Tab-separated table of C-alpha atoms in Angstrom:
chain	number	residue	atom	x	y	z
A	20	MET	CA	-72.901	71.544	-124.880
A	21	ASN	CA	-70.328	69.156	-126.341
A	22	MET	CA	-67.972	68.093	-123.537
A	23	GLU	CA	-65.770	65.824	-125.664
A	24	TYR	CA	-62.049	66.398	-126.119
A	25	LEU	CA	-60.899	68.619	-128.923
A	26	PRO	CA	-58.168	67.187	-131.163
A	27	MET	CA	-54.622	67.959	-129.972
A	28	GLY	CA	-54.461	70.727	-132.587
A	29	GLY	CA	-57.624	72.323	-131.251
A	30	SER	CA	-60.753	73.728	-132.886
A	31	VAL	CA	-60.318	73.714	-136.668
A	32	LYS	CA	-62.868	76.509	-137.105
A	33	MET	CA	-61.313	78.751	-134.447
A	34	VAL	CA	-57.829	78.197	-135.863
A	35	GLU	CA	-59.019	79.044	-139.369
A	36	GLU	CA	-60.630	82.316	-138.289
A	37	THR	CA	-57.625	83.216	-136.131
A	38	LEU	CA	-55.198	82.777	-139.013
A	39	LYS	CA	-57.300	85.134	-141.140
A	40	LEU	CA	-56.822	87.858	-138.504
A	41	ALA	CA	-53.037	87.489	-138.573
A	42	TYR	CA	-52.256	86.605	-142.183
A	43	GLY	CA	-55.211	88.270	-143.933
A	44	GLU	CA	-58.633	87.102	-145.105
A	45	THR	CA	-57.363	86.220	-148.582
A	46	SER	CA	-53.852	85.092	-147.645
A	47	GLU	CA	-52.140	82.906	-150.235
A	48	PHE	CA	-50.444	81.053	-147.381
A	49	LEU	CA	-53.826	79.919	-146.079
A	50	LYS	CA	-54.926	78.798	-149.552
A	51	ASP	CA	-51.663	76.914	-150.075
A	52	LYS	CA	-51.920	75.291	-146.610
A	53	ARG	CA	-48.418	76.451	-145.720
A	54	ILE	CA	-49.200	77.384	-142.096
A	55	ALA	CA	-48.691	74.867	-139.296
A	56	THR	CA	-51.119	75.833	-136.549
A	57	VAL	CA	-52.342	74.585	-133.198
A	58	GLN	CA	-54.754	76.067	-130.691
A	59	SER	CA	-52.823	77.097	-127.587
A	60	LEU	CA	-53.416	78.011	-123.959
A	61	SER	CA	-53.662	81.710	-124.793
A	62	GLY	CA	-50.529	83.707	-125.693
A	63	THR	CA	-48.425	82.296	-122.858
A	64	GLY	CA	-49.080	78.746	-124.038
A	65	ALA	CA	-48.267	79.661	-127.633
A	66	CYS	CA	-44.949	81.213	-126.604
A	67	ARG	CA	-44.047	78.225	-124.418
A	68	LEU	CA	-44.933	75.715	-127.120
A	69	PHE	CA	-42.780	77.612	-129.607
A	70	ALA	CA	-39.899	77.873	-127.123
A	71	ASP	CA	-39.930	74.087	-126.683
A	72	PHE	CA	-40.139	73.640	-130.467
A	73	GLN	CA	-37.118	75.934	-130.852
A	74	LYS	CA	-35.161	73.989	-128.234
A	75	ARG	CA	-35.951	70.627	-129.809
A	76	PHE	CA	-35.215	71.488	-133.421
A	77	ARG	CA	-32.670	74.320	-133.080
A	78	PRO	CA	-30.901	73.238	-129.883
A	79	ASP	CA	-27.894	75.492	-130.487
A	80	SER	CA	-29.966	78.630	-131.123
A	81	GLN	CA	-30.715	81.540	-128.830
A	82	ILE	CA	-33.607	83.997	-128.495
A	83	TYR	CA	-33.174	87.774	-128.535
A	84	ILE	CA	-35.711	89.524	-126.294
A	85	PRO	CA	-36.313	93.317	-126.138
A	86	VAL	CA	-35.390	95.472	-123.147
A	87	PRO	CA	-37.842	95.797	-121.542
A	88	THR	CA	-40.438	93.132	-122.318
A	89	TRP	CA	-43.334	91.324	-120.656
A	90	ALA	CA	-41.638	89.681	-117.661
A	91	ASN	CA	-43.033	86.220	-118.409
A	92	HIS	CA	-41.163	86.059	-121.730
A	93	HIS	CA	-37.946	85.490	-119.774
A	94	ASN	CA	-39.542	82.735	-117.676
A	95	ILE	CA	-40.933	80.966	-120.734
A	96	TRP	CA	-37.678	80.684	-122.684
A	97	ARG	CA	-35.680	80.028	-119.504
A	98	ASP	CA	-37.845	77.060	-118.577
A	99	ALA	CA	-37.577	75.770	-122.151
A	100	GLN	CA	-33.794	75.980	-121.601
A	101	VAL	CA	-33.246	78.296	-124.566
A	102	PRO	CA	-30.315	80.711	-124.045
A	103	GLN	CA	-31.480	84.333	-123.933
A	104	ARG	CA	-29.897	87.508	-125.203
A	105	THR	CA	-31.392	90.987	-125.223
A	106	TYR	CA	-31.674	93.746	-127.790
A	107	HIS	CA	-32.098	97.487	-127.344
A	108	TYR	CA	-35.678	98.702	-127.654
A	109	TYR	CA	-36.763	101.470	-125.264
A	110	HIS	CA	-34.864	104.750	-125.010
A	111	PRO	CA	-35.331	106.154	-121.459
A	112	GLU	CA	-34.357	109.713	-122.394
A	113	THR	CA	-36.744	110.085	-125.339
A	114	LYS	CA	-39.294	107.648	-123.851
A	115	GLY	CA	-39.507	106.268	-127.365
A	116	LEU	CA	-37.850	103.646	-129.537
A	117	ASP	CA	-34.074	103.143	-129.514
A	118	PHE	CA	-34.166	102.371	-133.220
A	119	ALA	CA	-30.429	102.749	-133.829
A	120	GLY	CA	-29.615	100.403	-130.945
A	121	LEU	CA	-32.212	97.889	-132.127
A	122	ILE	CA	-30.819	97.796	-135.676
A	123	ASP	CA	-27.236	97.477	-134.402
A	124	ASP	CA	-28.223	94.507	-132.261
A	125	ILE	CA	-29.924	92.789	-135.209
A	126	LYS	CA	-26.799	93.294	-137.318
A	127	ASN	CA	-24.449	92.096	-134.590
A	128	ALA	CA	-26.403	89.001	-133.569
A	129	PRO	CA	-25.019	85.687	-134.885
A	130	SER	CA	-26.671	84.759	-138.184
A	131	GLY	CA	-29.704	82.548	-137.746
A	132	SER	CA	-30.679	83.904	-134.328
A	133	PHE	CA	-34.290	84.061	-133.150
A	134	PHE	CA	-35.851	87.459	-132.408
A	135	LEU	CA	-38.945	87.915	-130.254
A	136	LEU	CA	-40.949	90.869	-131.592
A	137	HIS	CA	-44.082	92.491	-130.161
A	138	ALA	CA	-46.409	92.827	-133.158
A	139	CYS	CA	-48.220	95.882	-131.741
A	140	ALA	CA	-48.883	97.722	-128.461
A	141	HIS	CA	-45.531	96.756	-126.951
A	142	ASN	CA	-45.838	95.618	-123.349
A	143	PRO	CA	-44.815	97.353	-121.114
A	144	THR	CA	-43.729	100.499	-122.996
A	145	GLY	CA	-46.533	101.161	-125.500
A	146	VAL	CA	-43.761	102.123	-127.949
A	147	ASP	CA	-44.160	100.649	-131.442
A	148	PRO	CA	-41.929	101.079	-134.510
A	149	SER	CA	-43.381	103.089	-137.395
A	150	GLU	CA	-44.284	101.336	-140.638
A	151	GLU	CA	-41.026	102.507	-142.224
A	152	GLN	CA	-39.052	101.302	-139.216
A	153	TRP	CA	-40.751	97.906	-139.424
A	154	LYS	CA	-39.688	97.674	-143.065
A	155	ASP	CA	-36.083	98.338	-142.071
A	156	ILE	CA	-36.282	95.831	-139.195
A	157	SER	CA	-37.619	93.215	-141.636
A	158	TYR	CA	-34.840	93.967	-144.122
A	159	GLN	CA	-32.104	93.663	-141.500
A	160	ILE	CA	-33.512	90.461	-139.984
A	161	LYS	CA	-33.790	88.858	-143.422
A	162	GLY	CA	-30.255	89.934	-144.307
A	163	LYS	CA	-28.853	88.082	-141.297
A	164	GLY	CA	-31.030	85.006	-141.746
A	165	HIS	CA	-32.707	85.521	-138.377
A	166	PHE	CA	-36.090	84.018	-137.499
A	167	ALA	CA	-38.805	86.427	-136.348
A	168	PHE	CA	-41.312	85.261	-133.757
A	169	PHE	CA	-44.191	87.690	-133.182
A	170	ASP	CA	-46.096	87.842	-129.918
A	171	MET	CA	-49.420	89.471	-130.840
A	172	ALA	CA	-51.351	89.740	-127.589
A	173	TYR	CA	-53.094	93.042	-128.371
A	174	GLN	CA	-54.351	92.877	-131.965
A	175	GLY	CA	-57.074	95.533	-132.247
A	176	PHE	CA	-56.175	97.122	-128.910
A	177	ALA	CA	-53.486	99.378	-130.350
A	178	SER	CA	-55.144	101.308	-133.166
A	179	GLY	CA	-58.643	99.886	-132.845
A	180	ASP	CA	-58.225	98.158	-136.220
A	181	PRO	CA	-56.992	94.521	-136.209
A	182	GLU	CA	-55.829	94.896	-139.818
A	183	LYS	CA	-53.674	97.902	-139.008
A	184	ASP	CA	-52.317	96.204	-135.898
A	185	ALA	CA	-51.138	93.270	-138.036
A	186	LYS	CA	-49.112	95.567	-140.314
A	187	ALA	CA	-45.715	94.481	-138.981
A	188	ILE	CA	-46.560	90.854	-139.687
A	189	ARG	CA	-47.785	91.668	-143.199
A	190	ILE	CA	-44.541	93.530	-143.933
A	191	PHE	CA	-42.507	90.477	-142.956
A	192	LEU	CA	-44.734	88.229	-145.068
A	193	GLU	CA	-44.361	90.512	-148.088
A	194	ASP	CA	-40.583	90.381	-147.627
A	195	GLY	CA	-40.576	86.588	-147.842
A	196	HIS	CA	-39.876	85.632	-144.225
A	197	LEU	CA	-40.939	82.371	-142.664
A	198	ILE	CA	-42.272	83.539	-139.292
A	199	GLY	CA	-43.947	82.363	-136.129
A	200	ILE	CA	-46.919	84.059	-134.437
A	201	SER	CA	-48.468	83.800	-130.993
A	202	GLN	CA	-52.074	85.073	-130.835
A	203	SER	CA	-54.355	85.579	-127.852
A	204	TYR	CA	-58.010	86.468	-127.297
A	205	ALA	CA	-57.537	87.442	-123.645
A	206	LYS	CA	-57.596	91.178	-124.308
A	207	ASN	CA	-59.423	91.740	-127.584
A	208	MET	CA	-62.324	89.455	-126.619
A	209	GLY	CA	-61.943	89.629	-122.839
A	210	LEU	CA	-61.520	85.843	-122.659
A	211	TYR	CA	-58.786	85.959	-120.023
A	212	GLY	CA	-59.940	82.928	-118.047
A	213	GLN	CA	-60.809	80.819	-121.089
A	214	ARG	CA	-57.138	80.626	-122.220
A	215	VAL	CA	-57.797	80.881	-125.944
A	216	GLY	CA	-54.873	81.368	-128.269
A	217	CYS	CA	-53.075	80.097	-131.321
A	218	LEU	CA	-49.518	79.270	-132.380
A	219	SER	CA	-48.733	79.354	-136.086
A	220	LEU	CA	-45.559	78.783	-138.096
A	221	LEU	CA	-45.324	79.680	-141.780
A	222	CYS	CA	-43.572	76.864	-143.638
A	223	GLU	CA	-41.941	76.329	-147.042
A	224	ASP	CA	-44.823	74.240	-148.377
A	225	GLU	CA	-47.825	72.129	-147.357
A	226	LYS	CA	-45.714	69.021	-146.745
A	227	GLN	CA	-43.483	70.862	-144.285
A	228	ALA	CA	-46.521	72.419	-142.589
A	229	VAL	CA	-48.025	68.966	-141.973
A	230	ALA	CA	-44.751	67.771	-140.451
A	231	VAL	CA	-44.342	70.863	-138.268
A	232	LYS	CA	-47.929	70.659	-136.996
A	233	SER	CA	-47.353	67.014	-136.119
A	234	GLN	CA	-44.303	67.977	-134.063
A	235	LEU	CA	-46.160	70.806	-132.310
A	236	GLN	CA	-48.852	68.312	-131.329
A	237	GLN	CA	-46.174	65.921	-130.058
A	238	LEU	CA	-44.923	68.724	-127.804
A	239	ALA	CA	-48.439	69.599	-126.633
A	240	ARG	CA	-49.408	66.016	-125.806
A	241	PRO	CA	-47.298	65.603	-122.611
A	242	MET	CA	-47.857	69.251	-121.606
A	243	TYR	CA	-51.648	69.486	-121.536
A	244	SER	CA	-52.892	66.859	-124.004
A	245	ASN	CA	-55.847	68.818	-125.406
A	246	PRO	CA	-56.786	72.513	-125.360
A	247	PRO	CA	-60.032	73.888	-123.840
A	248	VAL	CA	-63.289	73.741	-125.779
A	249	HIS	CA	-65.553	76.573	-124.516
A	250	GLY	CA	-63.445	79.640	-125.392
A	251	PRO	CA	-62.817	78.553	-128.980
A	252	LEU	CA	-66.566	78.087	-129.447
A	253	ILE	CA	-67.080	81.733	-128.493
A	254	VAL	CA	-64.325	82.879	-130.867
A	255	SER	CA	-65.453	80.775	-133.832
A	256	THR	CA	-69.107	81.751	-133.321
A	257	ILE	CA	-68.262	85.469	-133.355
A	258	LEU	CA	-65.673	85.461	-136.133
A	259	GLY	CA	-67.640	82.992	-138.260
A	260	ASP	CA	-70.769	85.181	-138.360
A	261	PRO	CA	-70.386	88.401	-140.408
A	262	ASP	CA	-72.848	90.369	-138.258
A	263	LEU	CA	-71.294	89.279	-134.965
A	264	LYS	CA	-67.802	89.892	-136.316
A	265	ASN	CA	-68.713	93.439	-137.373
A	266	LEU	CA	-70.224	94.081	-133.937
A	267	TRP	CA	-67.007	92.790	-132.310
A	268	LEU	CA	-64.858	94.992	-134.561
A	269	ARG	CA	-66.933	98.046	-133.599
A	270	GLU	CA	-66.619	97.246	-129.896
A	271	VAL	CA	-62.854	96.686	-130.140
A	272	LYS	CA	-62.514	100.075	-131.823
A	273	GLU	CA	-64.648	101.749	-129.148
A	274	MET	CA	-62.432	100.295	-126.417
A	275	ALA	CA	-59.187	101.292	-128.175
A	276	ASP	CA	-60.521	104.781	-128.901
A	277	ARG	CA	-61.492	105.202	-125.244
A	278	ILE	CA	-57.957	104.352	-124.139
A	279	ILE	CA	-56.484	106.714	-126.741
A	280	GLY	CA	-58.848	109.413	-125.466
A	281	MET	CA	-57.704	108.842	-121.891
A	282	ARG	CA	-54.082	109.279	-122.968
A	283	THR	CA	-54.962	112.662	-124.445
A	284	ALA	CA	-56.993	113.680	-121.382
A	285	LEU	CA	-54.231	112.724	-118.951
A	286	ARG	CA	-51.611	114.617	-120.937
A	287	GLU	CA	-53.839	117.703	-121.246
A	288	ASN	CA	-54.573	117.693	-117.508
A	289	LEU	CA	-50.872	117.521	-116.681
A	290	GLU	CA	-50.097	120.365	-119.077
A	291	LYS	CA	-52.890	122.506	-117.592
A	292	LEU	CA	-51.389	121.986	-114.149
A	293	GLY	CA	-48.192	123.554	-115.443
A	294	SER	CA	-46.037	120.429	-115.307
A	295	PRO	CA	-42.414	121.292	-116.127
A	296	LEU	CA	-42.014	117.925	-117.855
A	297	SER	CA	-42.920	116.893	-121.389
A	298	TRP	CA	-45.746	114.374	-121.533
A	299	GLU	CA	-45.735	114.009	-125.313
A	300	HIS	CA	-44.708	110.368	-124.951
A	301	MET	CA	-48.052	109.687	-123.279
A	302	THR	CA	-49.893	110.212	-126.564
A	303	ASN	CA	-47.102	108.881	-128.792
A	304	GLN	CA	-47.262	105.505	-127.075
A	305	ILE	CA	-50.146	103.161	-127.838
A	306	GLY	CA	-52.114	100.270	-126.368
A	307	MET	CA	-53.144	99.404	-122.837
A	308	PHE	CA	-49.993	100.624	-121.142
A	309	CYS	CA	-48.163	103.905	-120.755
A	310	TYR	CA	-44.502	103.846	-119.769
A	311	SER	CA	-44.679	107.091	-117.842
A	312	GLY	CA	-41.001	107.620	-117.071
A	313	MET	CA	-41.707	107.971	-113.349
A	314	THR	CA	-39.094	106.599	-110.965
A	315	PRO	CA	-39.775	103.828	-108.424
A	316	GLU	CA	-39.626	106.471	-105.676
A	317	GLN	CA	-42.248	108.598	-107.428
A	318	VAL	CA	-44.448	105.536	-107.888
A	319	ASP	CA	-44.097	104.780	-104.159
A	320	ARG	CA	-45.335	108.297	-103.392
A	321	LEU	CA	-48.337	107.800	-105.678
A	322	THR	CA	-49.206	104.650	-103.762
A	323	ASN	CA	-48.523	105.885	-100.249
A	324	GLU	CA	-49.892	109.423	-100.541
A	325	PHE	CA	-52.606	109.123	-103.201
A	326	HIS	CA	-53.593	105.419	-103.150
A	327	ILE	CA	-52.809	105.057	-106.854
A	328	TYR	CA	-51.362	101.680	-107.750
A	329	LEU	CA	-49.044	100.852	-110.645
A	330	THR	CA	-45.902	98.835	-111.207
A	331	ARG	CA	-42.701	100.405	-109.850
A	332	ASN	CA	-41.230	100.742	-113.356
A	333	GLY	CA	-43.775	103.523	-113.927
A	334	ARG	CA	-46.101	101.529	-116.180
A	335	ILE	CA	-49.678	102.846	-116.055
A	336	SER	CA	-52.558	100.619	-117.125
A	337	MET	CA	-54.497	103.094	-119.264
A	338	ALA	CA	-57.534	100.814	-119.175
A	339	GLY	CA	-57.969	101.877	-115.544
A	340	VAL	CA	-58.059	105.598	-116.356
A	341	THR	CA	-61.554	107.052	-116.696
A	342	THR	CA	-63.221	110.427	-117.127
A	343	GLY	CA	-64.023	110.208	-113.414
A	344	ASN	CA	-60.468	109.739	-112.151
A	345	VAL	CA	-58.213	111.296	-114.791
A	346	ALA	CA	-58.055	114.715	-113.087
A	347	TYR	CA	-57.182	113.160	-109.708
A	348	LEU	CA	-54.520	110.983	-111.369
A	349	ALA	CA	-53.010	113.957	-113.218
A	350	ASN	CA	-52.859	116.011	-110.024
A	351	ALA	CA	-51.155	113.176	-108.149
A	352	ILE	CA	-48.611	112.605	-110.919
A	353	HIS	CA	-47.928	116.355	-110.999
A	354	GLU	CA	-47.364	116.449	-107.249
A	355	VAL	CA	-44.739	113.676	-107.311
A	356	THR	CA	-42.945	114.798	-110.505
A	357	LYS	CA	-42.997	118.613	-110.395
A	358	SER	CA	-39.666	118.873	-108.593
A	359	ALA	CA	-37.973	116.198	-110.714
């Protein structure tokens, strides 16, 4: 095993394969060397590196973050000293997307603002825009000269197809945006502890990409110097071998399909119990999490009376739901929500 340092930019092979997942196997941007990329400490590290890059080179800018979002997003941009604003995303009444509010916020944001977008399987809500909605979001962001930064922590875990899960990014690329992307292998390869990720920025040309990569490495140097070596070896070995990559794609789809199946089973169990509430949102949402709509008080009852544990905002980790416990979970949810 090679124990030497990787370059500051990380594993060239891993980065190359990772970019193919986000931008496409035959991407013209890859061929034209227009993407500045560094290996990162998973998705968190990619977001933090970008936040510091934003602060250094756009010191007067701000970042718009969806309500709600992954809690650590706020910590990351706060510690990078980037002013934060929020935009409408989740609609509590419909338990779906507040598309009108989202579009209004894009239009009303000062031109040239930065927008943090979840590429797929929004955390914590599981609510994703449709393809047509993504096209409109892209159009509105481009019209205001905003910069879109995609956090793609769950590629493959939404639909089971990494290509389909990258659709939002491809739409923005087709529309001529210069974008940033954070990628992580924590979920889709289970490499949580290896901290394997990638930060990429699409640039105007190869010359700009070289300069941007140099600056990203300058930011990384005092933070952590060099990224880890073992995780990227796993990623590049799997993605660089057609047979292993196909096996990985099949396994990712199996995992995503299982979660989708558990959503259906949980909804059907609740409906069979005669729940007075609509649970349609449970199957409309996608990814690892279900934003159930339960109140903190109802969640407390689940914990105290049924020993079922979830965050107090009602977010269920669907990965923890199995054929063996789905009926018990449905019954418990019914008990605490039937008089709502």
